Amino acid sequence: ISIFVNVDDLVIAGVDLGEIDRVKSQLAASFDMKDLGGLHYFLGIEVIHTPDDILFTQRHYVLNMLYNF
């Protein structure tokens, strides 16, 4: 299990869904938390799930930069 924290955002990652649920339950017992489901964006990075991979991209950021300049 890996846990990534940025200010008040938390990402829990791992391959064992049961273990992820256990960690979420333990954290929820001590902290006020919301489960927002699967990760799509984190710190401006888009997360794309494919059948074989997980891709990280800043496509949206680049498109905004191109639009603005």
PDB file of N, CA and C in Angstrom:
ATOM      1  N   ILE A   1       0.849  -1.177   0.000  1.00  0.00           N
ATOM      2  CA  ILE A   1       0.000   0.000   0.000  1.00  0.00           C
ATOM      3  C   ILE A   1       0.894   1.240   0.000  1.00  0.00           C
ATOM      4  N   SER A   2       0.533   2.196  -0.839  1.00  0.00           N
ATOM      5  CA  SER A   2       1.207   3.501  -0.857  1.00  0.00           C
ATOM      6  C   SER A   2       0.173   4.564  -0.558  1.00  0.00           C
ATOM      7  N   ILE A   3       0.571   5.548   0.225  1.00  0.00           N
ATOM      8  CA  ILE A   3      -0.316   6.653   0.563  1.00  0.00           C
ATOM      9  C   ILE A   3       0.391   7.943   0.180  1.00  0.00           C
ATOM     10  N   PHE A   4      -0.274   8.741  -0.639  1.00  0.00           N
ATOM     11  CA  PHE A   4       0.251  10.027  -1.078  1.00  0.00           C
ATOM     12  C   PHE A   4      -0.605  11.117  -0.448  1.00  0.00           C
ATOM     13  N   VAL A   5       0.042  12.113   0.175  1.00  0.00           N
ATOM     14  CA  VAL A   5      -0.686  13.169   0.866  1.00  0.00           C
ATOM     15  C   VAL A   5      -0.223  14.523   0.354  1.00  0.00           C
ATOM     16  N   ASN A   6      -1.189  15.389   0.062  1.00  0.00           N
ATOM     17  CA  ASN A   6      -0.901  16.772  -0.282  1.00  0.00           C
ATOM     18  C   ASN A   6      -1.935  17.647   0.415  1.00  0.00           C
ATOM     19  N   VAL A   7      -1.523  18.360   1.422  1.00  0.00           N
ATOM     20  CA  VAL A   7      -2.355  19.235   2.244  1.00  0.00           C
ATOM     21  C   VAL A   7      -3.558  18.454   2.777  1.00  0.00           C
ATOM     22  N   ASP A   8      -4.718  18.543   2.117  1.00  0.00           N
ATOM     23  CA  ASP A   8      -5.896  17.821   2.608  1.00  0.00           C
ATOM     24  C   ASP A   8      -6.385  16.777   1.607  1.00  0.00           C
ATOM     25  N   ASP A   9      -5.538  16.413   0.659  1.00  0.00           N
ATOM     26  CA  ASP A   9      -5.871  15.360  -0.309  1.00  0.00           C
ATOM     27  C   ASP A   9      -5.036  14.125  -0.015  1.00  0.00           C
ATOM     28  N   LEU A  10      -5.657  12.983  -0.191  1.00  0.00           N
ATOM     29  CA  LEU A  10      -5.016  11.713   0.136  1.00  0.00           C
ATOM     30  C   LEU A  10      -5.305  10.712  -0.970  1.00  0.00           C
ATOM     31  N   VAL A  11      -4.273  10.025  -1.440  1.00  0.00           N
ATOM     32  CA  VAL A  11      -4.436   8.968  -2.435  1.00  0.00           C
ATOM     33  C   VAL A  11      -3.868   7.692  -1.828  1.00  0.00           C
ATOM     34  N   ILE A  12      -4.654   6.634  -1.876  1.00  0.00           N
ATOM     35  CA  ILE A  12      -4.212   5.324  -1.405  1.00  0.00           C
ATOM     36  C   ILE A  12      -4.116   4.417  -2.624  1.00  0.00           C
ATOM     37  N   ALA A  13      -2.951   3.830  -2.846  1.00  0.00           N
ATOM     38  CA  ALA A  13      -2.738   2.986  -4.022  1.00  0.00           C
ATOM     39  C   ALA A  13      -2.193   1.624  -3.588  1.00  0.00           C
ATOM     40  N   GLY A  14      -2.565   0.606  -4.339  1.00  0.00           N
ATOM     41  CA  GLY A  14      -2.077  -0.741  -4.067  1.00  0.00           C
ATOM     42  C   GLY A  14      -2.741  -1.734  -4.989  1.00  0.00           C
ATOM     43  N   VAL A  15      -2.294  -2.967  -4.920  1.00  0.00           N
ATOM     44  CA  VAL A  15      -2.861  -4.000  -5.787  1.00  0.00           C
ATOM     45  C   VAL A  15      -3.913  -4.852  -5.073  1.00  0.00           C
ATOM     46  N   ASP A  16      -3.940  -4.827  -3.754  1.00  0.00           N
ATOM     47  CA  ASP A  16      -4.879  -5.636  -2.972  1.00  0.00           C
ATOM     48  C   ASP A  16      -6.035  -4.746  -2.511  1.00  0.00           C
ATOM     49  N   LEU A  17      -7.191  -4.865  -3.167  1.00  0.00           N
ATOM     50  CA  LEU A  17      -8.336  -4.012  -2.831  1.00  0.00           C
ATOM     51  C   LEU A  17      -8.812  -4.210  -1.399  1.00  0.00           C
ATOM     52  N   GLY A  18      -8.696  -5.406  -0.892  1.00  0.00           N
ATOM     53  CA  GLY A  18      -9.073  -5.666   0.495  1.00  0.00           C
ATOM     54  C   GLY A  18      -8.195  -4.901   1.462  1.00  0.00           C
ATOM     55  N   GLU A  19      -6.916  -4.856   1.180  1.00  0.00           N
ATOM     56  CA  GLU A  19      -5.973  -4.115   2.022  1.00  0.00           C
ATOM     57  C   GLU A  19      -6.237  -2.605   1.921  1.00  0.00           C
ATOM     58  N   ILE A  20      -6.540  -2.127   0.726  1.00  0.00           N
ATOM     59  CA  ILE A  20      -6.872  -0.711   0.553  1.00  0.00           C
ATOM     60  C   ILE A  20      -8.114  -0.370   1.373  1.00  0.00           C
ATOM     61  N   ASP A  21      -9.146  -1.204   1.329  1.00  0.00           N
ATOM     62  CA  ASP A  21     -10.363  -0.976   2.113  1.00  0.00           C
ATOM     63  C   ASP A  21     -10.065  -0.973   3.610  1.00  0.00           C
ATOM     64  N   ARG A  22      -9.169  -1.860   4.045  1.00  0.00           N
ATOM     65  CA  ARG A  22      -8.801  -1.937   5.462  1.00  0.00           C
ATOM     66  C   ARG A  22      -8.120  -0.634   5.900  1.00  0.00           C
ATOM     67  N   VAL A  23      -7.194  -0.142   5.083  1.00  0.00           N
ATOM     68  CA  VAL A  23      -6.496   1.108   5.402  1.00  0.00           C
ATOM     69  C   VAL A  23      -7.481   2.276   5.425  1.00  0.00           C
ATOM     70  N   LYS A  24      -8.390   2.321   4.459  1.00  0.00           N
ATOM     71  CA  LYS A  24      -9.393   3.395   4.430  1.00  0.00           C
ATOM     72  C   LYS A  24     -10.264   3.352   5.687  1.00  0.00           C
ATOM     73  N   SER A  25     -10.651   2.170   6.114  1.00  0.00           N
ATOM     74  CA  SER A  25     -11.478   2.037   7.316  1.00  0.00           C
ATOM     75  C   SER A  25     -10.731   2.510   8.555  1.00  0.00           C
ATOM     76  N   GLN A  26      -9.452   2.151   8.654  1.00  0.00           N
ATOM     77  CA  GLN A  26      -8.655   2.585   9.802  1.00  0.00           C
ATOM     78  C   GLN A  26      -8.491   4.103   9.820  1.00  0.00           C
ATOM     79  N   LEU A  27      -8.241   4.699   8.666  1.00  0.00           N
ATOM     80  CA  LEU A  27      -8.090   6.151   8.596  1.00  0.00           C
ATOM     81  C   LEU A  27      -9.408   6.855   8.899  1.00  0.00           C
ATOM     82  N   ALA A  28     -10.513   6.309   8.381  1.00  0.00           N
ATOM     83  CA  ALA A  28     -11.834   6.912   8.595  1.00  0.00           C
ATOM     84  C   ALA A  28     -12.236   6.873  10.067  1.00  0.00           C
ATOM     85  N   ALA A  29     -11.697   5.910  10.830  1.00  0.00           N
ATOM     86  CA  ALA A  29     -12.003   5.825  12.259  1.00  0.00           C
ATOM     87  C   ALA A  29     -11.383   7.002  13.025  1.00  0.00           C
ATOM     88  N   SER A  30     -10.325   7.604  12.469  1.00  0.00           N
ATOM     89  CA  SER A  30      -9.638   8.695  13.159  1.00  0.00           C
ATOM     90  C   SER A  30      -9.824  10.067  12.506  1.00  0.00           C
ATOM     91  N   PHE A  31     -10.191  10.075  11.224  1.00  0.00           N
ATOM     92  CA  PHE A  31     -10.281  11.329  10.481  1.00  0.00           C
ATOM     93  C   PHE A  31     -11.602  11.416   9.729  1.00  0.00           C
ATOM     94  N   ASP A  32     -12.072  12.640   9.533  1.00  0.00           N
ATOM     95  CA  ASP A  32     -13.255  12.874   8.715  1.00  0.00           C
ATOM     96  C   ASP A  32     -12.832  12.767   7.253  1.00  0.00           C
ATOM     97  N   MET A  33     -13.303  11.746   6.546  1.00  0.00           N
ATOM     98  CA  MET A  33     -12.858  11.477   5.178  1.00  0.00           C
ATOM     99  C   MET A  33     -14.045  11.263   4.251  1.00  0.00           C
ATOM    100  N   LYS A  34     -13.804  11.525   2.962  1.00  0.00           N
ATOM    101  CA  LYS A  34     -14.752  11.189   1.906  1.00  0.00           C
ATOM    102  C   LYS A  34     -14.017  10.325   0.901  1.00  0.00           C
ATOM    103  N   ASP A  35     -14.645   9.258   0.460  1.00  0.00           N
ATOM    104  CA  ASP A  35     -14.077   8.421  -0.597  1.00  0.00           C
ATOM    105  C   ASP A  35     -14.635   8.926  -1.923  1.00  0.00           C
ATOM    106  N   LEU A  36     -13.770   9.496  -2.752  1.00  0.00           N
ATOM    107  CA  LEU A  36     -14.207  10.058  -4.026  1.00  0.00           C
ATOM    108  C   LEU A  36     -14.087   9.058  -5.168  1.00  0.00           C
ATOM    109  N   GLY A  37     -13.795   7.811  -4.844  1.00  0.00           N
ATOM    110  CA  GLY A  37     -13.722   6.775  -5.870  1.00  0.00           C
ATOM    111  C   GLY A  37     -12.385   6.750  -6.573  1.00  0.00           C
ATOM    112  N   GLY A  38     -12.409   6.237  -7.795  1.00  0.00           N
ATOM    113  CA  GLY A  38     -11.185   6.094  -8.579  1.00  0.00           C
ATOM    114  C   GLY A  38     -10.522   7.429  -8.874  1.00  0.00           C
ATOM    115  N   LEU A  39      -9.216   7.394  -8.963  1.00  0.00           N
ATOM    116  CA  LEU A  39      -8.433   8.605  -9.195  1.00  0.00           C
ATOM    117  C   LEU A  39      -8.489   9.014 -10.655  1.00  0.00           C
ATOM    118  N   HIS A  40      -8.850  10.294 -10.895  1.00  0.00           N
ATOM    119  CA  HIS A  40      -8.873  10.836 -12.250  1.00  0.00           C
ATOM    120  C   HIS A  40      -7.912  12.011 -12.394  1.00  0.00           C
ATOM    121  N   TYR A  41      -7.809  12.844 -11.344  1.00  0.00           N
ATOM    122  CA  TYR A  41      -6.887  13.982 -11.332  1.00  0.00           C
ATOM    123  C   TYR A  41      -6.253  14.074  -9.953  1.00  0.00           C
ATOM    124  N   PHE A  42      -4.964  14.431  -9.915  1.00  0.00           N
ATOM    125  CA  PHE A  42      -4.282  14.677  -8.648  1.00  0.00           C
ATOM    126  C   PHE A  42      -3.143  15.643  -8.917  1.00  0.00           C
ATOM    127  N   LEU A  43      -3.164  16.779  -8.242  1.00  0.00           N
ATOM    128  CA  LEU A  43      -2.129  17.806  -8.385  1.00  0.00           C
ATOM    129  C   LEU A  43      -1.939  18.234  -9.832  1.00  0.00           C
ATOM    130  N   GLY A  44      -3.039  18.347 -10.560  1.00  0.00           N
ATOM    131  CA  GLY A  44      -2.980  18.775 -11.948  1.00  0.00           C
ATOM    132  C   GLY A  44      -2.560  17.702 -12.934  1.00  0.00           C
ATOM    133  N   ILE A  45      -2.405  16.497 -12.465  1.00  0.00           N
ATOM    134  CA  ILE A  45      -2.016  15.384 -13.331  1.00  0.00           C
ATOM    135  C   ILE A  45      -3.243  14.519 -13.590  1.00  0.00           C
ATOM    136  N   GLU A  46      -3.537  14.285 -14.862  1.00  0.00           N
ATOM    137  CA  GLU A  46      -4.662  13.435 -15.231  1.00  0.00           C
ATOM    138  C   GLU A  46      -4.211  11.976 -15.177  1.00  0.00           C
ATOM    139  N   VAL A  47      -5.061  11.123 -14.618  1.00  0.00           N
ATOM    140  CA  VAL A  47      -4.765   9.700 -14.503  1.00  0.00           C
ATOM    141  C   VAL A  47      -5.739   8.952 -15.409  1.00  0.00           C
ATOM    142  N   ILE A  48      -5.192   8.226 -16.389  1.00  0.00           N
ATOM    143  CA  ILE A  48      -6.012   7.491 -17.353  1.00  0.00           C
ATOM    144  C   ILE A  48      -5.784   6.001 -17.135  1.00  0.00           C
ATOM    145  N   HIS A  49      -6.883   5.290 -16.898  1.00  0.00           N
ATOM    146  CA  HIS A  49      -6.817   3.844 -16.678  1.00  0.00           C
ATOM    147  C   HIS A  49      -7.120   3.129 -17.996  1.00  0.00           C
ATOM    148  N   THR A  50      -6.214   2.260 -18.432  1.00  0.00           N
ATOM    149  CA  THR A  50      -6.441   1.428 -19.603  1.00  0.00           C
ATOM    150  C   THR A  50      -6.448  -0.023 -19.125  1.00  0.00           C
ATOM    151  N   PRO A  51      -6.854  -0.960 -19.984  1.00  0.00           N
ATOM    152  CA  PRO A  51      -6.849  -2.365 -19.549  1.00  0.00           C
ATOM    153  C   PRO A  51      -5.463  -2.872 -19.124  1.00  0.00           C
ATOM    154  N   ASP A  52      -4.405  -2.297 -19.702  1.00  0.00           N
ATOM    155  CA  ASP A  52      -3.054  -2.795 -19.425  1.00  0.00           C
ATOM    156  C   ASP A  52      -2.204  -1.864 -18.567  1.00  0.00           C
ATOM    157  N   ASP A  53      -2.557  -0.587 -18.494  1.00  0.00           N
ATOM    158  CA  ASP A  53      -1.684   0.380 -17.857  1.00  0.00           C
ATOM    159  C   ASP A  53      -2.466   1.453 -17.118  1.00  0.00           C
ATOM    160  N   ILE A  54      -1.713   2.247 -16.383  1.00  0.00           N
ATOM    161  CA  ILE A  54      -2.201   3.494 -15.830  1.00  0.00           C
ATOM    162  C   ILE A  54      -1.295   4.573 -16.396  1.00  0.00           C
ATOM    163  N   LEU A  55      -1.878   5.551 -17.062  1.00  0.00           N
ATOM    164  CA  LEU A  55      -1.110   6.608 -17.704  1.00  0.00           C
ATOM    165  C   LEU A  55      -1.288   7.913 -16.945  1.00  0.00           C
ATOM    166  N   PHE A  56      -0.202   8.672 -16.816  1.00  0.00           N
ATOM    167  CA  PHE A  56      -0.230   9.979 -16.173  1.00  0.00           C
ATOM    168  C   PHE A  56       0.098  11.018 -17.234  1.00  0.00           C
ATOM    169  N   THR A  57      -0.729  12.055 -17.331  1.00  0.00           N
ATOM    170  CA  THR A  57      -0.523  13.054 -18.364  1.00  0.00           C
ATOM    171  C   THR A  57      -0.890  14.436 -17.837  1.00  0.00           C
ATOM    172  N   GLN A  58      -0.297  15.452 -18.433  1.00  0.00           N
ATOM    173  CA  GLN A  58      -0.668  16.830 -18.141  1.00  0.00           C
ATOM    174  C   GLN A  58      -1.283  17.459 -19.380  1.00  0.00           C
ATOM    175  N   ARG A  59      -2.003  16.677 -20.145  1.00  0.00           N
ATOM    176  CA  ARG A  59      -2.617  17.120 -21.390  1.00  0.00           C
ATOM    177  C   ARG A  59      -3.477  18.369 -21.186  1.00  0.00           C
ATOM    178  N   HIS A  60      -4.339  18.335 -20.176  1.00  0.00           N
ATOM    179  CA  HIS A  60      -5.228  19.465 -19.908  1.00  0.00           C
ATOM    180  C   HIS A  60      -4.423  20.731 -19.616  1.00  0.00           C
ATOM    181  N   TYR A  61      -3.368  20.616 -18.839  1.00  0.00           N
ATOM    182  CA  TYR A  61      -2.510  21.754 -18.509  1.00  0.00           C
ATOM    183  C   TYR A  61      -1.860  22.318 -19.774  1.00  0.00           C
ATOM    184  N   VAL A  62      -1.325  21.452 -20.619  1.00  0.00           N
ATOM    185  CA  VAL A  62      -0.676  21.888 -21.856  1.00  0.00           C
ATOM    186  C   VAL A  62      -1.670  22.571 -22.775  1.00  0.00           C
ATOM    187  N   LEU A  63      -2.859  22.010 -22.920  1.00  0.00           N
ATOM    188  CA  LEU A  63      -3.869  22.634 -23.770  1.00  0.00           C
ATOM    189  C   LEU A  63      -4.255  24.021 -23.251  1.00  0.00           C
ATOM    190  N   ASN A  64      -4.370  24.173 -21.944  1.00  0.00           N
ATOM    191  CA  ASN A  64      -4.668  25.486 -21.368  1.00  0.00           C
ATOM    192  C   ASN A  64      -3.532  26.478 -21.631  1.00  0.00           C
ATOM    193  N   MET A  65      -2.300  26.020 -21.529  1.00  0.00           N
ATOM    194  CA  MET A  65      -1.151  26.883 -21.801  1.00  0.00           C
ATOM    195  C   MET A  65      -1.163  27.325 -23.264  1.00  0.00           C
ATOM    196  N   LEU A  66      -1.427  26.396 -24.177  1.00  0.00           N
ATOM    197  CA  LEU A  66      -1.479  26.740 -25.588  1.00  0.00           C
ATOM    198  C   LEU A  66      -2.608  27.725 -25.882  1.00  0.00           C
ATOM    199  N   TYR A  67      -3.732  27.520 -25.246  1.00  0.00           N
ATOM    200  CA  TYR A  67      -4.863  28.409 -25.438  1.00  0.00           C
ATOM    201  C   TYR A  67      -4.548  29.828 -24.944  1.00  0.00           C
ATOM    202  N   ASN A  68      -3.900  29.904 -23.768  1.00  0.00           N
ATOM    203  CA  ASN A  68      -3.610  31.202 -23.158  1.00  0.00           C
ATOM    204  C   ASN A  68      -2.496  31.963 -23.872  1.00  0.00           C
ATOM    205  N   PHE A  69      -1.585  31.256 -24.521  1.00  0.00           N
ATOM    206  CA  PHE A  69      -0.452  31.941 -25.158  1.00  0.00           C
ATOM    207  C   PHE A  69      -0.453  31.741 -26.645  1.00  0.00           C
TER     208      PHE A  69
END
